[in-house]
Structures are given as C-alpha cells and as structure tokens.
Short mmCIF file of C-alpha atoms in Angstrom, two decimals:
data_model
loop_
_atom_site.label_atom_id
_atom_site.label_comp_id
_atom_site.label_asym_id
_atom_site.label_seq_id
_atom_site.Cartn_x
_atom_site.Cartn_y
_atom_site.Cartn_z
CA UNK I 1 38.61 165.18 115.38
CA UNK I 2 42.27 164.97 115.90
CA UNK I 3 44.90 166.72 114.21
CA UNK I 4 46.50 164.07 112.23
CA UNK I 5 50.36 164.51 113.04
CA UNK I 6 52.27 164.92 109.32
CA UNK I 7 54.15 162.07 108.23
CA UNK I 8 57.79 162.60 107.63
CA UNK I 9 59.24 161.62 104.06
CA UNK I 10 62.66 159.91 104.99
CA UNK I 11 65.50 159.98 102.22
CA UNK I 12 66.33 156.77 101.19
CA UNK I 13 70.03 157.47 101.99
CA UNK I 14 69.37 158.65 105.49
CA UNK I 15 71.77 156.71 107.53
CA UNK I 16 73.86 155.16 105.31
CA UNK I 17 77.78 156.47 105.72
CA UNK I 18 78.84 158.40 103.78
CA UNK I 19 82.22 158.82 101.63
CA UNK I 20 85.46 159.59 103.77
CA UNK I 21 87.40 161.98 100.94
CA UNK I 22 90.68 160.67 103.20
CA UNK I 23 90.43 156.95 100.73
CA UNK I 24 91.30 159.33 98.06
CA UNK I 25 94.60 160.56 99.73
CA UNK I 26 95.51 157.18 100.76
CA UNK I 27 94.70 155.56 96.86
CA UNK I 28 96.70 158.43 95.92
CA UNK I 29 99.87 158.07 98.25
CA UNK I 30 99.84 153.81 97.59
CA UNK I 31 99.41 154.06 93.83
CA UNK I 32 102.63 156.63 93.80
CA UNK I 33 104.68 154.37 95.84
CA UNK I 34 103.65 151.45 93.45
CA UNK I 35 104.28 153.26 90.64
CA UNK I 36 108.22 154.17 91.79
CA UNK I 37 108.67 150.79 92.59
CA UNK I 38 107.42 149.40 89.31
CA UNK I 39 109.88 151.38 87.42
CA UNK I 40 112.48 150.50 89.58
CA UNK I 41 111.82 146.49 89.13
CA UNK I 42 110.74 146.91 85.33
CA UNK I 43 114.21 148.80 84.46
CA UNK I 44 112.16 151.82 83.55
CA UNK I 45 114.42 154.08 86.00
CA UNK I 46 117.30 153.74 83.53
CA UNK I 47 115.54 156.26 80.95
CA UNK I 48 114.24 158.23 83.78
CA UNK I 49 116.62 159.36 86.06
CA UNK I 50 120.76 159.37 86.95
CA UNK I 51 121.43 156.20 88.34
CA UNK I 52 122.77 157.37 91.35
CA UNK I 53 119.05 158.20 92.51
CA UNK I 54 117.77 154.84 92.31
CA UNK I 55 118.30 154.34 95.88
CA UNK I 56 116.48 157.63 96.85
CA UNK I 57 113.26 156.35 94.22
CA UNK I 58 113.30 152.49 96.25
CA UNK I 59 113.08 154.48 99.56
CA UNK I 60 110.49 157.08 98.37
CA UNK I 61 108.57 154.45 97.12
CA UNK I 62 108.18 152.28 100.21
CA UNK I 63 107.95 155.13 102.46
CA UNK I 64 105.02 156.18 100.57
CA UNK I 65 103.75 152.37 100.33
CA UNK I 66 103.89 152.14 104.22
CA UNK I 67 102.24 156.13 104.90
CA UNK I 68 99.24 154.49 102.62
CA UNK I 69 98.75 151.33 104.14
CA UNK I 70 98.76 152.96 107.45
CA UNK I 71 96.46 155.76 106.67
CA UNK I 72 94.39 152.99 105.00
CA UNK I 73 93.82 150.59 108.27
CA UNK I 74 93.45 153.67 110.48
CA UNK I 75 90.32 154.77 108.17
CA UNK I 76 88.96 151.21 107.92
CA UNK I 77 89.33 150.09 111.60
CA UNK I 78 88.77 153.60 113.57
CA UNK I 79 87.06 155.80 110.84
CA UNK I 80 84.85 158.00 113.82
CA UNK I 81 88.38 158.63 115.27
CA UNK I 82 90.01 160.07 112.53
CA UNK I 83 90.36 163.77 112.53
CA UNK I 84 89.10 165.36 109.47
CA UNK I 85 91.36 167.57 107.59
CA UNK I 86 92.19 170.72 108.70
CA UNK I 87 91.37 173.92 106.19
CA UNK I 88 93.83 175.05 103.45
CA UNK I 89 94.06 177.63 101.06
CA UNK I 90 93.84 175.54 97.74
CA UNK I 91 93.13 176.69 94.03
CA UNK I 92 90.61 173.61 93.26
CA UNK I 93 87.84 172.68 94.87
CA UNK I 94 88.67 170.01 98.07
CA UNK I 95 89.44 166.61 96.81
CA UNK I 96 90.46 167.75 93.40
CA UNK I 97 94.33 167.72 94.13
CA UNK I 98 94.65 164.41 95.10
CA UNK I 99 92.33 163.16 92.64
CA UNK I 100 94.82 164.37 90.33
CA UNK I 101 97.43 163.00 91.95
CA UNK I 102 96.09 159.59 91.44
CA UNK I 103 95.40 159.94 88.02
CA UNK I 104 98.88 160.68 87.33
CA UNK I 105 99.51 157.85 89.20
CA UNK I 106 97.31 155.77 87.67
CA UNK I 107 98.04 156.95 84.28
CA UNK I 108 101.97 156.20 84.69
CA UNK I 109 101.17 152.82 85.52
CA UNK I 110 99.49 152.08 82.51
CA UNK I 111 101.49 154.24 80.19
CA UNK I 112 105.11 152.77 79.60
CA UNK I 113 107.92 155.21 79.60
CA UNK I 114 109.67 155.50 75.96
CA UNK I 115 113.05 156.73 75.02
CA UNK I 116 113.96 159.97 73.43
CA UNK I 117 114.30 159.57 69.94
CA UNK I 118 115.93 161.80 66.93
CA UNK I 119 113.51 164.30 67.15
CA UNK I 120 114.38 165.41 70.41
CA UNK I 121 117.80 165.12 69.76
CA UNK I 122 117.09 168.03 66.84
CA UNK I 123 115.08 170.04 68.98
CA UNK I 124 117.66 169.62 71.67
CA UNK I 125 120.65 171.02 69.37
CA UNK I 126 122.45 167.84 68.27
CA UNK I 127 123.96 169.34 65.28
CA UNK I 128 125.41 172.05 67.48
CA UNK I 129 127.28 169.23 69.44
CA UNK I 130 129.66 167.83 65.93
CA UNK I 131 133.01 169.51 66.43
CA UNK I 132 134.42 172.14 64.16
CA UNK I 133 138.26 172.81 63.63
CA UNK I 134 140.99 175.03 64.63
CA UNK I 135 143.96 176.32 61.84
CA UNK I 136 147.13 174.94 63.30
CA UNK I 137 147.41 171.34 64.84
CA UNK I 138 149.08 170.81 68.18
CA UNK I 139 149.90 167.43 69.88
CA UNK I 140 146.91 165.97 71.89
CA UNK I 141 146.92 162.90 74.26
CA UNK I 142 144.11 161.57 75.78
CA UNK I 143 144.44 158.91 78.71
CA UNK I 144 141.59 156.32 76.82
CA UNK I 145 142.57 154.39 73.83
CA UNK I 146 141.03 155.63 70.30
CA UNK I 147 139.53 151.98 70.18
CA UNK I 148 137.75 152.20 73.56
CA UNK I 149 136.19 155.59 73.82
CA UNK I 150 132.37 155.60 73.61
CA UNK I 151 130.71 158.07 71.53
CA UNK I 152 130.49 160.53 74.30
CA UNK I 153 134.40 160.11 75.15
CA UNK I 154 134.77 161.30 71.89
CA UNK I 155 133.15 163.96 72.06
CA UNK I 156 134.62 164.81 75.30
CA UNK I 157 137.81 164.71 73.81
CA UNK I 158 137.03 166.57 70.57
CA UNK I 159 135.63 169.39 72.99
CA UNK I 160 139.14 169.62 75.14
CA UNK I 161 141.26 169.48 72.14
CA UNK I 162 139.08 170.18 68.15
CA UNK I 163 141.54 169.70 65.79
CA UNK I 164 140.37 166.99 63.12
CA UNK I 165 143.98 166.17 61.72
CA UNK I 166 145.22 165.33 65.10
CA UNK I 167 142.53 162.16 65.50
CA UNK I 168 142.94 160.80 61.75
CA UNK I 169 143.42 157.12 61.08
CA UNK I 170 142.67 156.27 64.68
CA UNK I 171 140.47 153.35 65.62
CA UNK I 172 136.61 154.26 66.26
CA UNK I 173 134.19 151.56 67.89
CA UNK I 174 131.30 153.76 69.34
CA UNK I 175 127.40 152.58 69.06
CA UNK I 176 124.40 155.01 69.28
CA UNK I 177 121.09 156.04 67.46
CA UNK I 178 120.59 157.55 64.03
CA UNK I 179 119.89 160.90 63.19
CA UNK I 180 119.35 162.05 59.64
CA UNK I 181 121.40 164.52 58.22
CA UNK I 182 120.98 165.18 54.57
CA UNK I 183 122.65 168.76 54.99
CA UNK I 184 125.93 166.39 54.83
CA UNK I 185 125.99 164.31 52.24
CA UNK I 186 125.20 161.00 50.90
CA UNK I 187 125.84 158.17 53.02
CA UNK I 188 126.21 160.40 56.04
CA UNK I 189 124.21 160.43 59.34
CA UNK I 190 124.81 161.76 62.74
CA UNK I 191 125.11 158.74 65.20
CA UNK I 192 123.82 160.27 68.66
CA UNK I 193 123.68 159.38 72.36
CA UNK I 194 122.01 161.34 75.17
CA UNK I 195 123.93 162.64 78.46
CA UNK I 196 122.16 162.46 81.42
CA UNK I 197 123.01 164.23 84.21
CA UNK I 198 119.78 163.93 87.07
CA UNK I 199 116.63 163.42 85.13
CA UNK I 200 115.43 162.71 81.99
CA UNK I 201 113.94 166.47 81.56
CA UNK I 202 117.84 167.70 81.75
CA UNK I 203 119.42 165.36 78.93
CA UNK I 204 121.26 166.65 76.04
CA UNK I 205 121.98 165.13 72.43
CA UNK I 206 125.26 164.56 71.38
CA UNK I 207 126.82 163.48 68.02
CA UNK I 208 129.33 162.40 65.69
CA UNK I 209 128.89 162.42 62.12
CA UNK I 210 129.51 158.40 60.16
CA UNK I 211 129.95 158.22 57.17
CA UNK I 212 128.75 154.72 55.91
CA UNK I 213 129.83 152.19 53.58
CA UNK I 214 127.87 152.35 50.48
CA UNK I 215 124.39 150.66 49.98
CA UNK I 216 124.02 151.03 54.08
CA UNK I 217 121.00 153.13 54.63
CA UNK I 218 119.75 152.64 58.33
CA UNK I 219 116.06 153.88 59.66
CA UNK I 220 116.11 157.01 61.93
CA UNK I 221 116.15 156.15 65.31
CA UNK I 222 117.68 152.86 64.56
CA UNK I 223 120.85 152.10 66.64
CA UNK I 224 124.27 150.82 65.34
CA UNK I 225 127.21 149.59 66.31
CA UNK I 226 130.21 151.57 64.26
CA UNK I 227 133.33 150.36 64.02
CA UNK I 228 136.25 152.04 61.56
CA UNK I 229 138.74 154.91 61.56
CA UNK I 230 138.29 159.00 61.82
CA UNK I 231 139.00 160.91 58.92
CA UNK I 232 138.46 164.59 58.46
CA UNK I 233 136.46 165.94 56.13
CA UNK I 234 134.97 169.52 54.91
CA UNK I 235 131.18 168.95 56.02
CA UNK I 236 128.65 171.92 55.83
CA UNK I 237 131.18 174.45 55.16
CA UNK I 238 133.02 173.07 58.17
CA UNK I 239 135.93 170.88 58.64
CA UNK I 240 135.35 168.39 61.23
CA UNK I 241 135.84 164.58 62.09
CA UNK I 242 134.27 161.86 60.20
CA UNK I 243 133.74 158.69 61.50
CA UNK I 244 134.72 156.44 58.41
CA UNK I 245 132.57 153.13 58.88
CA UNK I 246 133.90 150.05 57.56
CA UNK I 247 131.03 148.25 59.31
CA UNK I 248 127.51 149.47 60.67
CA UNK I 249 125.41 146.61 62.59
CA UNK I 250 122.29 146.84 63.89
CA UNK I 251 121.85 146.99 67.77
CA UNK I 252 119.04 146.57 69.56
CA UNK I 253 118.39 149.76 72.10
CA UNK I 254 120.97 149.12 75.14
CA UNK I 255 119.15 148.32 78.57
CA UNK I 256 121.08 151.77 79.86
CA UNK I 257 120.75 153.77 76.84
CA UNK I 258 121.73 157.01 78.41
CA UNK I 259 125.72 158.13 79.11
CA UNK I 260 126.61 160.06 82.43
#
C-alpha cells in the first residue's frame, strides 16, 4: 500500500487581501480637512478662533483635503507599490493614533460647537472684571463717544481711567449676555461679553453691572440690548459704575458673539 499523502486544511481566508492600516491615515487626514472647512462655511469659526486665522483654517483644510485624496488614489490604484510605514516609537499600539484622530474628527462633525455661557464667565473671573473706584476725580477723555462704545470699550476705558463720577449721566448703548448677580441687589445683573484674543481656549469674561427697570427679570444667558445712562453706585462694598437701563430688549445671540 501507498502512503496516502495528508491533505492540507486551507483557511478560508487564504488569499483574500488583507486590510492596508494606510485607509485609516487617509480617512483620518480627509475627515480633518472636512471638518475645518465645515466650520468655516457653517460660521462655526466665529466662536472658535480670532478671525484673523480664518485664512490659515481654509488653507489647512484643503491642504489636508488634497494630502487625503492623494494618499487615497495612490492606495487604491498602486496598493503593491506603496511602501509600508516605517517604525516609530509610539505609546499605543500601531493604528491606534490615527484611529483616534478620526474619531475626533468624526465626532466634531457631528457635534455642533456651542458658545460659552455664564458659567464660564464665573469660573473665568467675570466679577473680577466690574471696575472699582479711586478717591479724587480727575478729567478723562476718551476718543469714542459714550453712546458708541461697546461693552468692552467700556471697560477698556474704565480700566485706563476708574473713576465712577467722571462717566455719570453719559449715554450707554452696549448689548451682551446675562450673568446673575444676586450679591448686588435687586434688579441688578452683570451684562457680559467674551474677549478673544487667538482661540476660544484663551477667552476671558468681561462685565458691567445694569441695573434694570423694574418688573425686567431676564433668563441667565439671555442676551440684551441696554440702552440708558451710567450712574455710580456703592455695590458690594464697592463704588463702581452702574449701567442705569431705561430699556432692556431681548437679542438673539450675535453671528460674531466674541469682541477682539
């Protein structure tokens, strides 16, 4: 008798290709350079970043648009000719970066950006930002008219010069976002506006405290347009401006809600 030659068992996967990791790193790079141009064309880079940046995100995002689509025909038309990637140090195992990556990606796509609301602007400091008072007033001019400076002019100009008698009976037509404020009083909030100054993880809250006609009592977080005079008042042991509202309309949240 013959020795009967033993059959080989053949996985049922033998020959079929196998995964190229590199799709991952291309799904990755495409998906960011969506994503930055999605927030650029949605408006979403206005609560994001400084406006002068938005040129920099466009760019990034095609660059990284056209590096994908690339990378992508080269794997689907040539995939025996790609080289495979060389060896790296890395802290997770290989493919786990990048797989991150594209979560992120993926995740920011679906996920729409929000603004900051009053609680930051407490956690931030906002009460730190309301102006205290010196003894003796001194003349003050500032080149903007009482009338058109925007909440953060104000401030700006309360910084340079703090003297609450100096800025009494002058016009006030600043809009911004509520922030409760019991520690001063009935019918008093702190009206609020963030500064940006590069990126939404660098804004600060600053503030002005209203005091509103009777019977107004706005929602936190809700935004207003103010319009009346500065007075000067003793607030919290301190005396300090006061916005004196003789009208407070609701405003819906401004496209650019940030000041620079």
């Amino acid at each position: 008798m013959s020795a009967k030659t033993p059959l080989r068992k053949t996985s049922p996967s033998s020959g079929a290709p196998k995964f190229n990791r590199q799709w991952i790193d291309v799904a990755a790079v495409v998906a960011w350079g969506i994503l930055l141009l999605k927030y650029w064309q949605n408006g979403s880079l206005n609560i994001l970043i400084h406006p002068s940046y938005f040129g920099l995100v466009v760019v990034t995002g095609l660059v990284l648009l056209a590096i994908g689509l690339c990378k992508g025909y080269q794997l689907f038309r040539f995939p025996k000719k790609v080289p495979p990637r060389t060896g790296h140090i890395s802290l997770l195992p290989e493919g786990w970066t990048t797989g991150l990556l594209l979560v992120t990606a993926i995740a920011g796509l679906w996920i729409t950006p929000k603004l900051f609301t009053s609680y930051t602007a407490v956690q931030r400091g906002v009460q730190e930002s309301t102006v205290t008072t010196r003894v003796n007033a001194e003349s003050f001019r500032s080149q903007i008219k009482p009338e058109a400076r925007s909440l953060v002019d104000w401030v700006r100009t309360l910084a340079a010069y703090p003297e609450p008698d100096t800025y009494v009976g002058q016009k006030v037509n600043i809009n911004g976002f509520v922030v409760e404020a019991p520690q001063l009083g009935a019918n008093h909030i702190l009206l609020s506006r963030f500064v940006l100054t590069c990126c939404a993880a660098d804004v600060y809250p600053v503030a002005l405290p209203v005091k509103l006609p009777a019977g107004i009592v706005p929602k936190k977080d809700q935004w207003l347009q103010i319009s009346g005079k500065m007075s000067a008042e003793q607030l919290a042991g301190k005396r300090q401006v006061v916005v004196v509202a003789n009208d407070a309309k609701p405003i819906p949240a401004p496209e650019k809600p940030y000041e620079y």
